[in-house]
Amino acid sequence: MQIRIKNDNQTNRLIQLLIIAVDFAVLCGLLYILTNAIPASKNWDGEKEGAFWMICIFAFIIAEYCFPSVIHERMVGANAILRRCTMLVGMQTLLSYLMLRSIRFISRVGVYLFVMGLVMLAILILLRFLERWLVKELRQSGYNTRYVTLVGSDKELLNLYKKLTSNSTYGYKIRNIYGEIEGLSHNGSVKDFESLLSHPEDLPLGEELYLCVSHKEREMIEQTVRLCDHSMVKFYYLPTAEEKLNLQPTLIDDIGVMTTYTSPLEEPMNRLLKRLSDIVLSILCLIPTALLLPFIVLIIKRQSPGPVFFRQLRTGIDGHDFYCYKFRSMHVNSDADRLQATKDDPRKFPFGDFMRKTNIDELPQFWNVLIGNMSIVGPRPHMLAHTEQYDKLIDKYMVRHFVKPGITGWAQVTGFRGETRELWQMEGRVERDIWYTQHWSLWLDIRIIWMTVKTIFKRDKNAY
């Protein structure tokens, strides 16, 4: 039997240990500064100072256990890194405070712990991205690699190959390819792989194996699974393009079923969290809007006769129509419910053009958020004519309406904002809207809001 050494796993464990060691060094440095900064600490004896240090370190051990770093993972985004850092520091600060209160620690250290937490969060975020860069450099140099075997001849396997090898910092290396994939050299056919299943000593697989054959090849799939389990190789089954339905597992009580769509926002607590954040943010944004309102009203009235607000029926959650509010940025016209705004649209008046470029015209939509028609972040609501048009052209178009529409969204901050002249532009927007609904988290919303705020200072070329 082939003996395999998991160098990849060993290196990942070493990376995690080094990160933990650096984290504790940061904590100890900040605790040293903190104990000298607290005025009452001058009266602490050795026992009291020791108790303070032990509780803070113990709280950090628990936080590190609950929220360990994920920068060693091969495909991890900034969103996950920021969320882990925030939860790590938040738990450490809260646990330290509660445990100090539980032993009736006389000195009031809550404010100092909070300030230390903010400083530690900033330091750890900077360190995480530095550490992430170092890990990428390590993999780019040929270390901490993960060897992969691909089996199959379907185009889905080619897409997977491109993904795994698209970035050298992922650290994936293709060891074997069994099957004829266009443009790739291979070690043999799928039949050759099948014949080698009975001679595993002649079949070095690496750390992961991806099998892309018809589900009718049940015997071959089961043999491959048994071999991978016995050889401690991670097995993945990739449906062929013909069979792929993008089904996802879910539970009805204790029965496993497959569905085409799942979202974290199906959970009541997640919906409540998103709704509460929408209410707070919409109120905070409506206050300055109310202060600006007299000036906006005056300028709109001077440049274009007609109402100040533009009200339009758009498609909302579950396909229900609602009135979306904006500051009017165009002269009153009969095409408002039919035609999108273009770059040099003659319907725009000067201040309206300025409002569109700076997103000022969207401010009344915070009222939509407050009354519950919209969310701060979500798929942008489209006019009814576009919903009817694109529902016929794009198969999954209506899936984007399983969640509330938003003032801004993942599609808008990733290059799919504004006019959709060609079908591929709307397809790209829909794809990103569906991705957002399936991967929602509060941290993702915060990231999208931050990326939207940046466009106010760095003009978006698609804002017109």
Short mmCIF file of C-alpha atoms in Angstrom, two decimals:
data_model
loop_
_atom_site.label_atom_id
_atom_site.label_comp_id
_atom_site.label_asym_id
_atom_site.label_seq_id
_atom_site.Cartn_x
_atom_site.Cartn_y
_atom_site.Cartn_z
CA MET A 1 0.00 0.00 0.00
CA GLN A 2 1.20 3.47 -0.92
CA ILE A 3 2.39 5.50 2.10
CA ARG A 4 1.42 9.15 1.85
CA ILE A 5 2.82 12.01 3.93
CA LYS A 6 0.50 14.95 4.49
CA ASN A 7 3.05 17.74 4.16
CA ASP A 8 0.26 20.12 3.21
CA ASN A 9 -1.67 19.53 6.44
CA GLN A 10 1.50 19.71 8.53
CA THR A 11 2.43 23.06 6.98
CA ASN A 12 -1.08 24.41 7.54
CA ARG A 13 -0.92 23.41 11.21
CA LEU A 14 2.46 25.12 11.51
CA ILE A 15 1.02 28.27 9.92
CA GLN A 16 -1.87 28.26 12.40
CA LEU A 17 0.47 27.79 15.36
CA LEU A 18 2.66 30.68 14.22
CA ILE A 19 -0.38 32.92 13.82
CA ILE A 20 -1.61 32.02 17.32
CA ALA A 21 1.86 32.75 18.74
CA VAL A 22 1.89 36.18 17.08
CA ASP A 23 -1.64 36.87 18.37
CA PHE A 24 -0.60 36.10 21.93
CA ALA A 25 2.50 38.28 21.57
CA VAL A 26 0.22 41.16 20.50
CA LEU A 27 -2.10 40.51 23.45
CA CYS A 28 0.75 40.43 25.96
CA GLY A 29 2.21 43.65 24.58
CA LEU A 30 -1.14 45.42 24.82
CA LEU A 31 -1.77 44.05 28.33
CA TYR A 32 1.60 45.39 29.44
CA ILE A 33 0.73 48.84 28.08
CA LEU A 34 -2.78 48.65 29.54
CA THR A 35 -1.67 47.75 33.07
CA ASN A 36 0.59 50.79 33.04
CA ALA A 37 -2.13 53.04 31.56
CA ILE A 38 -4.83 52.25 34.14
CA PRO A 39 -4.37 54.80 36.97
CA ALA A 40 -5.61 52.38 39.67
CA SER A 41 -3.03 49.74 38.61
CA LYS A 42 -0.40 51.55 40.70
CA ASN A 43 -2.16 50.21 43.79
CA TRP A 44 -2.41 46.63 42.47
CA ASP A 45 -0.42 43.98 44.29
CA GLY A 46 1.15 41.04 42.48
CA GLU A 47 -1.88 38.82 43.07
CA LYS A 48 -4.33 41.30 41.61
CA GLU A 49 -2.18 42.04 38.55
CA GLY A 50 -1.67 38.30 38.02
CA ALA A 51 -5.43 37.69 38.16
CA PHE A 52 -5.99 40.44 35.58
CA TRP A 53 -3.42 38.93 33.19
CA MET A 54 -4.63 35.35 33.68
CA ILE A 55 -8.27 36.22 33.01
CA CYS A 56 -7.46 38.22 29.86
CA ILE A 57 -5.21 35.44 28.53
CA PHE A 58 -7.74 32.72 29.39
CA ALA A 59 -10.46 34.68 27.58
CA PHE A 60 -8.18 34.94 24.56
CA ILE A 61 -7.55 31.17 24.57
CA ILE A 62 -11.32 30.56 24.43
CA ALA A 63 -11.75 33.17 21.66
CA GLU A 64 -8.91 31.65 19.61
CA TYR A 65 -10.53 28.24 19.95
CA CYS A 66 -13.93 29.53 18.79
CA PHE A 67 -12.66 31.80 16.01
CA PRO A 68 -9.31 30.51 14.73
CA SER A 69 -7.66 32.17 11.77
CA VAL A 70 -8.65 30.94 8.29
CA ILE A 71 -5.89 32.58 6.27
CA HIS A 72 -4.31 29.17 5.59
CA GLU A 73 -7.39 28.18 3.57
CA ARG A 74 -6.76 28.31 -0.16
CA MET A 75 -9.77 30.31 -1.28
CA VAL A 76 -10.71 32.67 1.53
CA GLY A 77 -11.97 36.21 1.07
CA ALA A 78 -11.36 39.42 2.96
CA ASN A 79 -14.91 39.16 4.30
CA ALA A 80 -14.13 35.94 6.22
CA ILE A 81 -10.84 37.34 7.54
CA LEU A 82 -12.47 40.54 8.83
CA ARG A 83 -15.37 38.65 10.39
CA ARG A 84 -13.07 36.20 12.22
CA CYS A 85 -10.87 39.00 13.55
CA THR A 86 -13.86 40.99 14.81
CA MET A 87 -15.45 37.97 16.51
CA LEU A 88 -12.11 36.94 18.04
CA VAL A 89 -11.44 40.34 19.59
CA GLY A 90 -15.09 40.90 20.52
CA MET A 91 -15.31 37.60 22.40
CA GLN A 92 -11.99 38.17 24.17
CA THR A 93 -13.02 41.65 25.32
CA LEU A 94 -16.49 40.57 26.47
CA LEU A 95 -15.29 37.44 28.27
CA SER A 96 -12.50 39.35 30.00
CA TYR A 97 -14.94 41.95 31.27
CA LEU A 98 -17.54 39.41 32.46
CA MET A 99 -14.96 37.23 34.24
CA LEU A 100 -13.37 40.24 35.94
CA ARG A 101 -16.81 41.33 37.12
CA SER A 102 -17.59 37.79 38.33
CA ILE A 103 -14.62 37.88 40.73
CA ARG A 104 -15.60 41.41 41.80
CA PHE A 105 -12.50 43.01 40.39
CA ILE A 106 -12.62 46.38 42.10
CA SER A 107 -10.93 48.56 39.47
CA ARG A 108 -13.18 49.79 36.67
CA VAL A 109 -11.44 48.47 33.58
CA GLY A 110 -14.37 48.16 31.14
CA VAL A 111 -13.49 51.29 29.15
CA TYR A 112 -9.81 50.33 29.04
CA LEU A 113 -10.64 46.80 27.83
CA PHE A 114 -12.85 48.28 25.10
CA VAL A 115 -10.10 50.65 23.92
CA MET A 116 -7.56 47.81 24.02
CA GLY A 117 -9.99 45.72 21.96
CA LEU A 118 -10.22 48.40 19.27
CA VAL A 119 -6.43 48.73 19.11
CA MET A 120 -5.98 44.95 19.04
CA LEU A 121 -8.59 44.60 16.28
CA ALA A 122 -6.76 47.13 14.09
CA ILE A 123 -3.41 45.42 14.70
CA LEU A 124 -4.75 41.91 14.05
CA ILE A 125 -6.47 42.95 10.81
CA LEU A 126 -3.21 44.43 9.53
CA LEU A 127 -1.32 41.31 10.65
CA ARG A 128 -3.87 38.99 9.03
CA PHE A 129 -3.46 40.59 5.64
CA LEU A 130 0.32 40.60 6.03
CA GLU A 131 0.21 36.92 7.06
CA ARG A 132 -2.12 36.15 4.16
CA TRP A 133 0.33 37.78 1.76
CA LEU A 134 3.20 35.72 3.21
CA VAL A 135 1.20 32.49 2.82
CA LYS A 136 0.48 33.38 -0.81
CA GLU A 137 4.16 34.09 -1.43
CA LEU A 138 5.02 30.72 0.17
CA ARG A 139 2.65 28.88 -2.16
CA GLN A 140 3.77 30.86 -5.17
CA SER A 141 7.32 29.68 -4.43
CA GLY A 142 6.18 26.06 -4.60
CA TYR A 143 5.65 25.30 -0.90
CA ASN A 144 2.47 24.31 0.96
CA THR A 145 1.04 22.88 -2.25
CA ARG A 146 -1.92 20.56 -2.63
CA TYR A 147 -1.72 17.92 -5.35
CA VAL A 148 -4.89 17.07 -7.25
CA THR A 149 -6.06 14.28 -9.56
CA LEU A 150 -8.81 14.99 -12.10
CA VAL A 151 -10.85 12.18 -13.65
CA GLY A 152 -13.36 12.76 -16.45
CA SER A 153 -13.81 14.25 -19.91
CA ASP A 154 -16.67 16.68 -19.30
CA LYS A 155 -16.36 20.45 -19.81
CA GLU A 156 -17.23 20.98 -16.13
CA LEU A 157 -13.85 19.47 -15.27
CA LEU A 158 -12.15 21.98 -17.57
CA ASN A 159 -13.88 24.81 -15.68
CA LEU A 160 -12.64 23.32 -12.41
CA TYR A 161 -9.10 23.00 -13.79
CA LYS A 162 -9.11 26.68 -14.77
CA LYS A 163 -10.34 27.68 -11.31
CA LEU A 164 -7.75 25.64 -9.41
CA THR A 165 -4.86 26.82 -11.58
CA SER A 166 -6.03 30.40 -12.19
CA ASN A 167 -4.01 31.76 -9.28
CA SER A 168 -0.66 30.32 -8.20
CA THR A 169 -1.24 31.62 -4.68
CA TYR A 170 -3.96 28.99 -4.18
CA GLY A 171 -1.18 26.41 -4.11
CA TYR A 172 -2.94 23.75 -6.21
CA LYS A 173 -0.90 21.53 -8.52
CA ILE A 174 -2.45 19.03 -10.91
CA ARG A 175 -0.75 15.65 -10.44
CA ASN A 176 -2.81 13.49 -12.83
CA ILE A 177 -5.52 13.93 -15.43
CA TYR A 178 -7.41 10.85 -16.58
CA GLY A 179 -9.74 11.74 -19.40
CA GLU A 180 -9.61 13.74 -22.62
CA ILE A 181 -10.08 17.39 -21.71
CA GLU A 182 -9.71 19.87 -24.54
CA GLY A 183 -6.33 21.58 -24.53
CA LEU A 184 -4.87 19.57 -21.62
CA SER A 185 -2.34 16.75 -21.65
CA HIS A 186 -3.48 13.66 -19.75
CA ASN A 187 -2.10 10.54 -18.13
CA GLY A 188 -4.67 8.26 -19.71
CA SER A 189 -8.36 7.81 -20.35
CA VAL A 190 -11.16 7.35 -17.82
CA LYS A 191 -11.08 3.63 -18.69
CA ASP A 192 -7.36 3.56 -17.85
CA PHE A 193 -8.14 5.07 -14.44
CA GLU A 194 -10.89 2.51 -13.88
CA SER A 195 -8.53 -0.35 -14.64
CA LEU A 196 -5.96 1.08 -12.18
CA LEU A 197 -8.46 1.09 -9.32
CA SER A 198 -7.60 -2.54 -8.66
CA HIS A 199 -3.87 -1.62 -8.50
CA PRO A 200 -3.77 1.43 -6.17
CA GLU A 201 -0.01 1.12 -5.75
CA ASP A 202 0.32 2.31 -9.36
CA LEU A 203 -2.03 5.22 -8.82
CA PRO A 204 -0.55 8.19 -6.88
CA LEU A 205 -3.53 10.45 -6.30
CA GLY A 206 -2.23 13.41 -4.31
CA GLU A 207 -4.37 15.03 -1.60
CA GLU A 208 -7.62 15.55 -3.52
CA LEU A 209 -9.45 13.72 -6.30
CA TYR A 210 -12.24 15.18 -8.41
CA LEU A 211 -14.38 12.71 -10.36
CA CYS A 212 -16.64 13.99 -13.13
CA VAL A 213 -18.55 11.12 -14.74
CA SER A 214 -22.21 10.25 -15.19
CA HIS A 215 -24.02 9.21 -12.01
CA LYS A 216 -24.90 6.01 -13.88
CA GLU A 217 -21.28 4.89 -13.39
CA ARG A 218 -22.21 3.92 -9.84
CA GLU A 219 -19.77 1.03 -9.49
CA MET A 220 -16.80 3.15 -10.60
CA ILE A 221 -17.83 5.99 -8.26
CA GLU A 222 -18.09 3.62 -5.29
CA GLN A 223 -14.70 2.04 -6.08
CA THR A 224 -13.09 5.47 -6.28
CA VAL A 225 -14.67 6.53 -2.97
CA ARG A 226 -13.38 3.37 -1.25
CA LEU A 227 -9.88 3.94 -2.63
CA CYS A 228 -9.86 7.59 -1.51
CA ASP A 229 -11.13 6.70 1.97
CA HIS A 230 -8.48 3.99 2.34
CA SER A 231 -5.71 6.27 1.05
CA MET A 232 -6.85 9.33 3.06
CA VAL A 233 -7.51 11.32 -0.11
CA LYS A 234 -10.27 13.94 -0.12
CA PHE A 235 -12.91 12.85 -2.65
CA TYR A 236 -15.17 15.23 -4.61
CA TYR A 237 -17.86 14.27 -7.12
CA LEU A 238 -18.52 16.85 -9.82
CA PRO A 239 -21.76 16.36 -11.81
CA THR A 240 -21.42 16.54 -15.57
CA ALA A 241 -22.76 19.58 -17.39
CA GLU A 242 -25.74 17.57 -18.61
CA GLU A 243 -26.65 16.44 -15.09
CA LYS A 244 -25.75 19.58 -13.19
CA LEU A 245 -28.84 21.26 -11.72
CA ASN A 246 -27.17 23.34 -9.01
CA LEU A 247 -29.16 21.48 -6.36
CA GLN A 248 -28.27 22.08 -2.73
CA PRO A 249 -28.90 19.87 0.31
CA THR A 250 -31.40 20.92 2.97
CA LEU A 251 -33.50 19.25 5.66
CA ILE A 252 -37.23 18.76 6.17
CA ASP A 253 -37.17 17.79 9.84
CA ASP A 254 -34.71 14.85 9.72
CA ILE A 255 -35.16 13.98 6.03
CA GLY A 256 -32.46 15.12 3.62
CA VAL A 257 -33.78 16.63 0.37
CA MET A 258 -32.32 18.68 -2.49
CA THR A 259 -33.49 22.13 -3.50
CA THR A 260 -32.50 24.67 -6.13
CA TYR A 261 -32.22 27.59 -3.72
CA THR A 262 -31.17 28.18 -0.11
CA SER A 263 -30.27 31.40 1.66
CA PRO A 264 -29.05 32.33 5.15
CA LEU A 265 -31.91 34.84 5.15
CA GLU A 266 -34.37 31.96 5.45
CA GLU A 267 -33.32 31.80 9.11
CA PRO A 268 -35.58 34.01 11.32
CA MET A 269 -32.65 35.33 13.40
CA ASN A 270 -30.75 36.40 10.28
CA ARG A 271 -33.83 38.20 8.94
CA LEU A 272 -34.30 39.95 12.29
CA LEU A 273 -30.63 40.99 12.38
CA LYS A 274 -30.81 42.39 8.85
CA ARG A 275 -34.08 44.19 9.56
CA LEU A 276 -32.75 45.81 12.75
CA SER A 277 -29.61 47.01 10.97
CA ASP A 278 -31.79 48.38 8.13
CA ILE A 279 -33.94 50.35 10.58
CA VAL A 280 -30.95 51.86 12.40
CA LEU A 281 -29.05 52.79 9.22
CA SER A 282 -32.12 54.18 7.43
CA ILE A 283 -32.93 56.47 10.38
CA LEU A 284 -29.30 57.67 10.53
CA CYS A 285 -29.38 58.45 6.78
CA LEU A 286 -32.83 60.08 6.76
CA ILE A 287 -31.74 62.71 9.31
CA PRO A 288 -29.15 64.40 7.00
CA THR A 289 -31.54 63.87 4.08
CA ALA A 290 -34.17 65.94 5.91
CA LEU A 291 -31.59 68.70 6.45
CA LEU A 292 -30.68 68.73 2.74
CA LEU A 293 -34.29 68.55 1.58
CA PRO A 294 -35.06 72.32 1.41
CA PHE A 295 -32.01 72.99 -0.78
CA ILE A 296 -32.72 70.00 -3.06
CA VAL A 297 -36.38 71.05 -3.44
CA LEU A 298 -35.38 74.62 -4.32
CA ILE A 299 -32.83 73.59 -6.99
CA ILE A 300 -35.08 70.94 -8.59
CA LYS A 301 -37.98 73.40 -8.80
CA ARG A 302 -35.76 76.06 -10.37
CA GLN A 303 -34.32 73.73 -13.04
CA SER A 304 -37.31 71.57 -13.92
CA PRO A 305 -41.06 72.06 -13.34
CA GLY A 306 -42.86 69.14 -11.77
CA PRO A 307 -42.79 67.06 -8.59
CA VAL A 308 -39.69 66.84 -6.38
CA PHE A 309 -39.98 63.11 -5.86
CA PHE A 310 -40.05 60.46 -8.57
CA ARG A 311 -42.28 57.50 -7.70
CA GLN A 312 -42.15 54.32 -9.78
CA LEU A 313 -43.60 50.82 -9.43
CA ARG A 314 -40.84 48.24 -9.18
CA THR A 315 -40.65 44.52 -8.46
CA GLY A 316 -39.94 43.64 -4.83
CA ILE A 317 -39.62 40.57 -2.63
CA ASP A 318 -41.57 37.50 -3.81
CA GLY A 319 -42.48 39.37 -7.00
CA HIS A 320 -44.76 41.90 -5.26
CA ASP A 321 -44.82 45.41 -6.71
CA PHE A 322 -44.03 48.47 -4.59
CA TYR A 323 -43.47 52.18 -5.12
CA CYS A 324 -39.77 53.09 -5.12
CA TYR A 325 -38.95 56.72 -4.27
CA LYS A 326 -36.14 58.90 -5.65
CA PHE A 327 -35.44 62.59 -6.06
CA ARG A 328 -36.54 63.44 -9.60
CA SER A 329 -33.44 63.81 -11.79
CA MET A 330 -35.12 64.06 -15.21
CA HIS A 331 -37.69 66.30 -16.81
CA VAL A 332 -41.18 64.85 -16.63
CA ASN A 333 -41.50 62.46 -19.61
CA SER A 334 -43.64 59.60 -20.88
CA ASP A 335 -40.72 57.14 -21.18
CA ALA A 336 -39.80 57.03 -17.48
CA ASP A 337 -41.39 53.61 -16.94
CA ARG A 338 -39.94 52.13 -20.10
CA LEU A 339 -36.42 53.40 -20.85
CA GLN A 340 -33.26 53.29 -18.71
CA ALA A 341 -31.14 56.40 -18.26
CA THR A 342 -28.23 56.65 -20.71
CA LYS A 343 -24.91 58.48 -20.42
CA ASP A 344 -25.94 61.63 -22.30
CA ASP A 345 -29.67 61.29 -21.74
CA PRO A 346 -31.39 64.53 -22.85
CA ARG A 347 -34.13 63.96 -20.26
CA LYS A 348 -31.71 64.82 -17.41
CA PHE A 349 -31.47 68.40 -16.14
CA PRO A 350 -28.05 69.65 -14.79
CA PHE A 351 -28.67 69.17 -11.06
CA GLY A 352 -30.37 65.87 -11.78
CA ASP A 353 -27.26 64.69 -13.60
CA PHE A 354 -25.16 65.71 -10.58
CA MET A 355 -27.50 63.87 -8.20
CA ARG A 356 -27.29 60.68 -10.24
CA LYS A 357 -23.48 60.75 -10.34
CA THR A 358 -23.24 61.31 -6.58
CA ASN A 359 -26.15 58.99 -5.64
CA ILE A 360 -28.05 61.87 -3.98
CA ASP A 361 -31.15 60.93 -5.98
CA GLU A 362 -31.28 57.57 -4.14
CA LEU A 363 -31.61 59.13 -0.65
CA PRO A 364 -35.44 58.89 -0.48
CA GLN A 365 -35.10 55.12 -0.78
CA PHE A 366 -34.06 55.07 2.86
CA TRP A 367 -37.76 55.72 3.47
CA ASN A 368 -38.51 52.55 1.50
CA VAL A 369 -36.06 50.75 3.78
CA LEU A 370 -37.63 52.16 6.95
CA ILE A 371 -41.17 51.08 5.99
CA GLY A 372 -39.91 47.64 4.94
CA ASN A 373 -40.20 47.64 1.13
CA MET A 374 -36.43 47.57 0.65
CA SER A 375 -33.18 46.79 2.43
CA ILE A 376 -29.94 48.78 2.50
CA VAL A 377 -28.20 45.94 0.64
CA GLY A 378 -29.86 43.60 -1.84
CA PRO A 379 -30.56 43.15 -5.56
CA ARG A 380 -31.49 46.47 -7.17
CA PRO A 381 -35.25 46.66 -7.93
CA HIS A 382 -36.09 46.90 -11.62
CA MET A 383 -38.99 48.65 -13.31
CA LEU A 384 -41.92 46.36 -14.16
CA ALA A 385 -41.22 46.50 -17.91
CA HIS A 386 -37.71 45.12 -17.35
CA THR A 387 -38.96 42.38 -15.03
CA GLU A 388 -41.37 41.22 -17.71
CA GLN A 389 -38.70 41.49 -20.43
CA TYR A 390 -35.82 39.72 -18.69
CA ASP A 391 -37.96 37.03 -17.10
CA LYS A 392 -38.48 35.71 -20.64
CA LEU A 393 -34.79 35.96 -21.56
CA ILE A 394 -32.96 34.78 -18.40
CA ASP A 395 -33.99 31.48 -16.78
CA LYS A 396 -33.11 32.39 -13.18
CA TYR A 397 -34.07 36.04 -13.35
CA MET A 398 -36.93 35.82 -10.82
CA VAL A 399 -34.75 34.04 -8.21
CA ARG A 400 -33.29 37.44 -7.30
CA HIS A 401 -36.69 38.36 -5.85
CA PHE A 402 -36.51 35.80 -3.02
CA VAL A 403 -35.02 38.60 -0.87
CA LYS A 404 -35.83 42.29 -0.45
CA PRO A 405 -34.36 44.62 -3.09
CA GLY A 406 -31.64 46.99 -1.94
CA ILE A 407 -30.36 50.52 -2.40
CA THR A 408 -26.99 48.99 -3.25
CA GLY A 409 -25.90 45.43 -3.95
CA TRP A 410 -23.12 43.00 -4.77
CA ALA A 411 -23.73 43.43 -8.51
CA GLN A 412 -23.42 47.23 -8.26
CA VAL A 413 -20.07 47.18 -6.43
CA THR A 414 -18.56 44.53 -8.73
CA GLY A 415 -18.98 46.34 -12.04
CA PHE A 416 -22.63 45.74 -13.00
CA ARG A 417 -24.15 49.07 -12.13
CA GLY A 418 -26.19 51.28 -14.45
CA GLU A 419 -27.43 50.76 -17.98
CA THR A 420 -27.68 47.22 -19.36
CA ARG A 421 -27.31 47.61 -23.10
CA GLU A 422 -26.61 43.95 -23.82
CA LEU A 423 -28.08 40.74 -22.42
CA TRP A 424 -24.79 39.54 -20.92
CA GLN A 425 -24.74 42.60 -18.66
CA MET A 426 -28.09 41.70 -17.13
CA GLU A 427 -27.05 38.03 -16.92
CA GLY A 428 -23.95 39.08 -14.97
CA ARG A 429 -26.06 41.23 -12.65
CA VAL A 430 -28.53 38.40 -12.01
CA GLU A 431 -25.70 35.93 -11.36
CA ARG A 432 -24.20 38.23 -8.72
CA ASP A 433 -27.59 38.95 -7.15
CA ILE A 434 -28.25 35.23 -6.73
CA TRP A 435 -24.74 34.72 -5.32
CA TYR A 436 -25.46 37.42 -2.75
CA THR A 437 -28.72 35.83 -1.61
CA GLN A 438 -26.99 32.46 -1.19
CA HIS A 439 -23.97 33.83 0.68
CA TRP A 440 -25.54 36.58 2.78
CA SER A 441 -23.91 37.60 6.03
CA LEU A 442 -23.90 40.82 8.03
CA TRP A 443 -20.19 41.11 7.25
CA LEU A 444 -20.88 40.88 3.53
CA ASP A 445 -23.44 43.69 3.88
CA ILE A 446 -20.88 45.83 5.72
CA ARG A 447 -18.33 45.17 2.97
CA ILE A 448 -20.81 46.15 0.23
CA ILE A 449 -21.79 49.33 2.10
CA TRP A 450 -18.11 50.27 2.47
CA MET A 451 -17.45 49.63 -1.24
CA THR A 452 -20.49 51.77 -2.08
CA VAL A 453 -19.33 54.64 0.14
CA LYS A 454 -15.95 54.61 -1.63
CA THR A 455 -17.67 55.24 -4.98
CA ILE A 456 -18.93 58.57 -3.61
CA PHE A 457 -15.33 59.81 -3.45
CA LYS A 458 -14.09 57.84 -6.46
CA ARG A 459 -16.51 58.37 -9.29
CA ASP A 460 -18.07 55.26 -10.84
CA LYS A 461 -17.93 55.45 -14.65
CA ASN A 462 -21.28 53.64 -14.82
CA ALA A 463 -23.03 56.22 -12.63
CA TYR A 464 -25.14 58.35 -14.99
#
